[in-house]
XYZ file of C-alpha atoms in Angstrom:
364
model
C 16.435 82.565 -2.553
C 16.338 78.761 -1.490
C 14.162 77.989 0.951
C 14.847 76.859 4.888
C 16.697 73.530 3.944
C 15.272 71.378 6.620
C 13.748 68.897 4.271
C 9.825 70.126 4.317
C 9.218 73.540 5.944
C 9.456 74.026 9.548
C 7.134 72.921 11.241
C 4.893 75.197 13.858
C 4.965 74.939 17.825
C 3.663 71.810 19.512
C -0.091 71.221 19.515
C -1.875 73.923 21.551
C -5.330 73.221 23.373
C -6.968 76.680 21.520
C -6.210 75.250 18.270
C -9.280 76.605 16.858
C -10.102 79.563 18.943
C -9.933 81.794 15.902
C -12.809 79.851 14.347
C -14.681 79.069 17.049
C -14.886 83.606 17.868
C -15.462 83.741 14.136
C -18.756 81.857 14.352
C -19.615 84.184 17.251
C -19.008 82.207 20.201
C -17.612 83.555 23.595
C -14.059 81.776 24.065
C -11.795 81.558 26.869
C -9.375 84.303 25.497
C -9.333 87.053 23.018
C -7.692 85.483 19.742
C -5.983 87.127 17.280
C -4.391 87.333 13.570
C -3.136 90.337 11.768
C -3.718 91.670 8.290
C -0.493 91.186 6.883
C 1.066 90.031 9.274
C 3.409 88.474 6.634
C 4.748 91.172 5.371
C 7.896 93.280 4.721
C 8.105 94.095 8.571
C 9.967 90.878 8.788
C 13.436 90.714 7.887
C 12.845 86.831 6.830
C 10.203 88.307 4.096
C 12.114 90.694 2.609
C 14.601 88.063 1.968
C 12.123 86.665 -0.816
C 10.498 89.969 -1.555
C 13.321 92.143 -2.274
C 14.528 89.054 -4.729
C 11.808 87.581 -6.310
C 8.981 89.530 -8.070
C 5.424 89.484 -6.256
C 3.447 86.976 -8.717
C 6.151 84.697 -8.733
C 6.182 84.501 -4.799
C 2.322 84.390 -4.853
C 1.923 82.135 -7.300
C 4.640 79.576 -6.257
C 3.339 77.233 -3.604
C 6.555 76.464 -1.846
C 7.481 80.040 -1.190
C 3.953 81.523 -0.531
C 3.639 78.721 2.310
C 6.769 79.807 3.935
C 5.983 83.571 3.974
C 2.302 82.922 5.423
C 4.579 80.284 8.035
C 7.098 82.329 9.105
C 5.336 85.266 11.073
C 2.929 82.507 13.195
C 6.280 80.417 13.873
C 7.554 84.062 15.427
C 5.384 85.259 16.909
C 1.941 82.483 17.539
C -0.757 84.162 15.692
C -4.535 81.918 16.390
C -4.418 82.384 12.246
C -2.517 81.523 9.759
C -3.454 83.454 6.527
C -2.567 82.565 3.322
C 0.130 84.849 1.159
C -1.669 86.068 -1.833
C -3.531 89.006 -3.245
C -7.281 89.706 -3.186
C -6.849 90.298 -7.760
C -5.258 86.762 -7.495
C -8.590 85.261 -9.155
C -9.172 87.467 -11.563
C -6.981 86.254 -14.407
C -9.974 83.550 -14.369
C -12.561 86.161 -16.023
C -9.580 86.536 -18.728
C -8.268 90.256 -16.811
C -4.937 90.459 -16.223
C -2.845 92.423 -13.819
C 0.750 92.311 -12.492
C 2.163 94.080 -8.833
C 4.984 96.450 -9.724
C 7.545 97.129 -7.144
C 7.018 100.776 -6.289
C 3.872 101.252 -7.975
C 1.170 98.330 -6.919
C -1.365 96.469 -8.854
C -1.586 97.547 -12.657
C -4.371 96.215 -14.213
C -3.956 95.828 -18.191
C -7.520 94.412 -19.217
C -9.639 97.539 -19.723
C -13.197 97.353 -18.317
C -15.845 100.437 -19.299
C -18.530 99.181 -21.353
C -21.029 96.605 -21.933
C -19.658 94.810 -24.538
C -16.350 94.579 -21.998
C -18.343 93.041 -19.079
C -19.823 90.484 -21.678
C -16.500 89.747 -23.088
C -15.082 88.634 -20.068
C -14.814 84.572 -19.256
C -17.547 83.138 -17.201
C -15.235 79.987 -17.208
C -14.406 79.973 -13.040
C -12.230 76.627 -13.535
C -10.039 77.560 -10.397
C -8.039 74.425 -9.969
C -7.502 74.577 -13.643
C -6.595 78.684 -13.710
C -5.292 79.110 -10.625
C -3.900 75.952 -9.397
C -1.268 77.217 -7.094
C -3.746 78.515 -4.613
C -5.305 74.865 -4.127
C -2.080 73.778 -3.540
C -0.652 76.336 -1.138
C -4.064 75.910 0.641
C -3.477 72.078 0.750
C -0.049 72.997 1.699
C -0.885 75.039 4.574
C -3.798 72.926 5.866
C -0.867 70.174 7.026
C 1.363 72.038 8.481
C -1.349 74.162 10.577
C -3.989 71.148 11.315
C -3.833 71.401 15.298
C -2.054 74.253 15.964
C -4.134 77.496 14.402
C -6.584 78.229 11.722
C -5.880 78.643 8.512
C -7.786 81.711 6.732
C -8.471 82.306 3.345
C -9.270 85.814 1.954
C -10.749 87.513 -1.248
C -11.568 90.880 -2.606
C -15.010 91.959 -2.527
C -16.961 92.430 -6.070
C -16.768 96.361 -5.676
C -12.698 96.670 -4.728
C -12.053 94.628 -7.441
C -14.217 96.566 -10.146
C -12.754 99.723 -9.266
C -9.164 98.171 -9.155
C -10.400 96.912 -12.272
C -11.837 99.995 -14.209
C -8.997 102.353 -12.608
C -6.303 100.140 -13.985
C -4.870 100.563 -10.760
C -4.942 102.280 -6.993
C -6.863 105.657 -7.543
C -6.866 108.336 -4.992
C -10.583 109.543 -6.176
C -12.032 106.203 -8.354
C -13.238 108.515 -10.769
C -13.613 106.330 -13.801
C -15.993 103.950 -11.219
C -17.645 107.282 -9.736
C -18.688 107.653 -13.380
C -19.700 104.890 -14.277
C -21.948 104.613 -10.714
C -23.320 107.745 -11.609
C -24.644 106.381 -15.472
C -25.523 103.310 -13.639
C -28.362 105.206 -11.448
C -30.208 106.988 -14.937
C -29.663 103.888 -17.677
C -27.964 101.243 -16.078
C -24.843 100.148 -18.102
C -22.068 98.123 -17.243
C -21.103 98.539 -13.477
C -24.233 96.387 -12.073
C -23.168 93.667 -13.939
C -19.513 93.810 -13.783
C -20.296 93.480 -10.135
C -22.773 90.815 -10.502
C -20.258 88.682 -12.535
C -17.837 89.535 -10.094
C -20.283 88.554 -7.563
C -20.299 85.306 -8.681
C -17.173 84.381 -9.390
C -15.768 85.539 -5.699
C -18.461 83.494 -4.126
C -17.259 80.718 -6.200
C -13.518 81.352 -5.324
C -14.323 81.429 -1.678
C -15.830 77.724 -1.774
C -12.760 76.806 -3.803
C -10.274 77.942 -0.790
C -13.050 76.267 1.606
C -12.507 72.933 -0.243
C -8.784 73.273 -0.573
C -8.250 73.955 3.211
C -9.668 77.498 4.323
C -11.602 77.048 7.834
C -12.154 81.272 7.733
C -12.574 83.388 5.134
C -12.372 86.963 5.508
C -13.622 89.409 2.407
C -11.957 92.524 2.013
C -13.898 95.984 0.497
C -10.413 97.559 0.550
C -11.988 100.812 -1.151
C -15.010 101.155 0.934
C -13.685 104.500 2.159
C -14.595 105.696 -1.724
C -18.133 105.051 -0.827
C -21.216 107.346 0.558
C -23.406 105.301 2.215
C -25.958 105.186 -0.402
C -23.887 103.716 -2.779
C -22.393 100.969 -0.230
C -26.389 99.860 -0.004
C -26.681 100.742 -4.093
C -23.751 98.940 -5.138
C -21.399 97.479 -3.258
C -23.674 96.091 -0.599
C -25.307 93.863 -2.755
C -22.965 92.276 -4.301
C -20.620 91.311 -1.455
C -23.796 89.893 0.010
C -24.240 87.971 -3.241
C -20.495 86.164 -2.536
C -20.937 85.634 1.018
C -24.448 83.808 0.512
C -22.299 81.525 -2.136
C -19.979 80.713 0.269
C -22.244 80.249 3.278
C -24.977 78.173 1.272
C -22.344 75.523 0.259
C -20.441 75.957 3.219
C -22.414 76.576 6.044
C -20.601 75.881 9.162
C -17.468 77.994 7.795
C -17.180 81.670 9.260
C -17.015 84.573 6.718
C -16.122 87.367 8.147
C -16.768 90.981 6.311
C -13.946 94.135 6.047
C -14.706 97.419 4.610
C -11.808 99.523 5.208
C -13.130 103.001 5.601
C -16.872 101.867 6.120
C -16.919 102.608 9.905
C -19.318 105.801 8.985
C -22.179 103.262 7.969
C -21.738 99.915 10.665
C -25.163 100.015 10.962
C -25.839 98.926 6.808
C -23.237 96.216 7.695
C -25.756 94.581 10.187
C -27.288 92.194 7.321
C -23.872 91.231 5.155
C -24.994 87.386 6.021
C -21.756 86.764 6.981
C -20.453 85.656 10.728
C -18.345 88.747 12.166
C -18.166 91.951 10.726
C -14.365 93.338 10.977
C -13.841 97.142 11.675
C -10.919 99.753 10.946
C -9.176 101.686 12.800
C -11.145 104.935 12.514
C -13.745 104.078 14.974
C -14.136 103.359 18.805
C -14.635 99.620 19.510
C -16.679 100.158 21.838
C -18.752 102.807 19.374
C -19.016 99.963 16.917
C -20.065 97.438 19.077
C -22.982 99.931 19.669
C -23.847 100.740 15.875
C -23.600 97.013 15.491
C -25.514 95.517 18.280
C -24.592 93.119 20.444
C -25.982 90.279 18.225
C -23.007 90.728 15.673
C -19.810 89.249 16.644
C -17.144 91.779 15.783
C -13.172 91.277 14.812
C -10.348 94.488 15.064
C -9.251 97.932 15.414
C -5.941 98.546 16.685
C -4.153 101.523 14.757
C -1.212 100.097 13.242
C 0.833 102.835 13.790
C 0.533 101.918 17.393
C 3.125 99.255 16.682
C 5.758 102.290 16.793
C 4.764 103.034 19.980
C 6.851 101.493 23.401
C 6.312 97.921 24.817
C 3.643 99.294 27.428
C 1.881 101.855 24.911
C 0.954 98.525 22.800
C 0.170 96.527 25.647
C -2.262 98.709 27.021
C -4.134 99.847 23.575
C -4.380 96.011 23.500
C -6.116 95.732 26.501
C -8.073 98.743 25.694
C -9.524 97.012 22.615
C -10.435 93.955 24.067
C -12.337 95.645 27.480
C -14.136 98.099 24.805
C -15.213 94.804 22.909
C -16.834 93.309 25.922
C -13.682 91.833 27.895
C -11.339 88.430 27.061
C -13.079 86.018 24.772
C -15.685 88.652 23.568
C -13.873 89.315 19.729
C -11.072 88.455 17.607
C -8.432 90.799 17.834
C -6.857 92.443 14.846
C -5.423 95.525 13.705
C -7.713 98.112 11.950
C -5.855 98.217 8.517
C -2.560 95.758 7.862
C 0.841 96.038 9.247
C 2.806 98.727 8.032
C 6.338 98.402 6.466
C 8.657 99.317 8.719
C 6.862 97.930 12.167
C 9.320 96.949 14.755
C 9.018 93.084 14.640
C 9.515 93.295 18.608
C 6.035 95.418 18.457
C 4.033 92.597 16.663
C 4.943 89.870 19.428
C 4.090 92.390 22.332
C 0.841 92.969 20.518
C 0.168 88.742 19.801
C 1.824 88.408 23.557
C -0.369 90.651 25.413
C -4.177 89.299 24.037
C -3.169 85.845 24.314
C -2.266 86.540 28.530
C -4.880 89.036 29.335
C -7.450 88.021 31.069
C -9.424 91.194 32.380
């Protein structure tokens, strides 16, 4: 489909005076109102998406810097989210390390490159030329960064090392990761190929963060998408250690820019989340804000945890779960609002700009 024909994209609101509110809570600081962004919040919920992404596959929109600027545009024009995240896909990178994958309409992320042994791990590129691999996403950044420069924050996003592994060695979304459980369970007696896969991947997503950085990012935000697949023991074992690995990558090169951690399903072990090294630890849906603030401590700024199937509810049912969230977290200016997992297809668009209306007005 063409895109809006108004010579460059449309351009966002006139200046606003919280510009970078969502940065400034990201870093930890109290600010004069909650802020907020929503995982994907550009998404099929919108009627303007699906008008690319029931046309054109989900690479090609990803990977096309034109079109993936005006799907991460369109939802902060509607509705005035304090972020502006970037459309893409947390296995965007890893064609780098030579695995490929495509997103199938109906089925997700298949993953072709298989991934089991030793010898696979070591076969895999160590080349992490990004502007060279994956030049679109320096350029959607770059794209971006004008059009959002004094009116929100632009965030970047990747996968951490463990979500992509498993995505990785499952070939695709897996219900009980057994291929990874396996190969977690012959890493604890002789060590073989997950520890370092992950390492690798370790390095490569730390690496991919400072390349968003550079191109534009003022956020980043990584993702353990499968963290619910995890006991706590192997979080610390295996996971832990390696998302720590990317974020001190990103925040030794880039000091001043927030990183903010997400381990969907990892509210059962907040407390082994205390020492990521990142700047805000995000939370899902599954646990009280107020809870987490408690198995977090009040030293570790804190970003979420609206259900998303709220946004079905009525006008005042959001409104209030809203302000809910925010007195749990401390009160107006105390966190950075967010859902607990990503908006779901199907959410009322109405319900979104309730949600985005209601934390930007409330003041306690």
């Amino acid at each position: 489909p063409p895109l809006p024909d108004h010579g460059t994209l449309p351009s966002l609101p006139a200046l606003p005076s919280d510009a970078d509110i969502l940065v400034r809570s990201a870093r930890g600081e109290d600010v004069e109102r909650t802020p907020v962004w929503l995982m994907r919040q550009a998404g099929r919920y919108q009627q303007s998406f699906r008008h690319y992404s029931e046309a054109v596959p989900f690479r090609v929109r990803s990977e096309s810097p034109e079109i993936a600027s005006e799907l991460s545009l369109q939802c902060v024009r509607q509705f005035g989210m304090d972020g502006c995240i970037m459309f893409s896909d947390i296995l965007t990178p890893l064609p780098v390390m030579g695995i490929d994958f495509d997103v199938i309409r109906g089925t997700g992320p298949v993953i072709s490159t298989k991934v089991r042994t030793l010898g696979d791990v070591r076969g895999l590129s160590d080349d992490y030329d990004f502007g060279a691999k994956v030049p679109f996403v320096g350029k959607l950044l770059g794209s971006l960064k004008e059009k959002t420069t004094g009116r929100c924050s632009l965030v970047g996003f990747v996968g951490a090392p463990f979500t992509l592994a498993s995505y990785t060695i499952e070939g695709k979304s897996s219900k009980n990761c057994l291929a990874t459980k396996k190969m977690m369970m012959s890493a604890k007696t002789d060590g073989g190929a997950l520890p370092e896969f992950l390492d690798r991947l370790a390095q490569m997503i730390g690496e991919y963060g400072c390349y968003q950085i550079e191109s534009g990012a003022e956020v980043v935000q990584v993702f353990e998408s499968w963290a619910h697949q995890l006991t706590p023991g192997d979080f610390e074992e295996f996971a832990k250690p390696a998302a720590k690995k990317a974020i001190r990558i990103m925040k030794e090169k880039h000091p001043d820019v927030p990183v903010i951690f997400f381990a969907n399903g990892g509210s059962s072990y907040l407390e082994l989340q205390r020492d990521m090294g990142c700047d805000m630890i995000a939370v899902d849906w599954s646990v009280g804000m107020a809870t987490a603030r408690k198995a977090l401590g009040p030293d570790v700024p804190i970003s979420g945890n609206i259900d998303p199937r709220i946004l079905f509810g009525t006008e005042e049912q959001i409104r209030r779960e809203v302000r809910s969230c925010i007195d749990a977290a401390g009160g107006p200016g105390k966190h950075l609002l967010n859902l607990g997992h990503g908006v779901m297809q199907g959410t009322p668009e109405e319900a979104v700009g309730w949600l985005v209306d209601e934390c930007k007005n409330y003041r306690g």
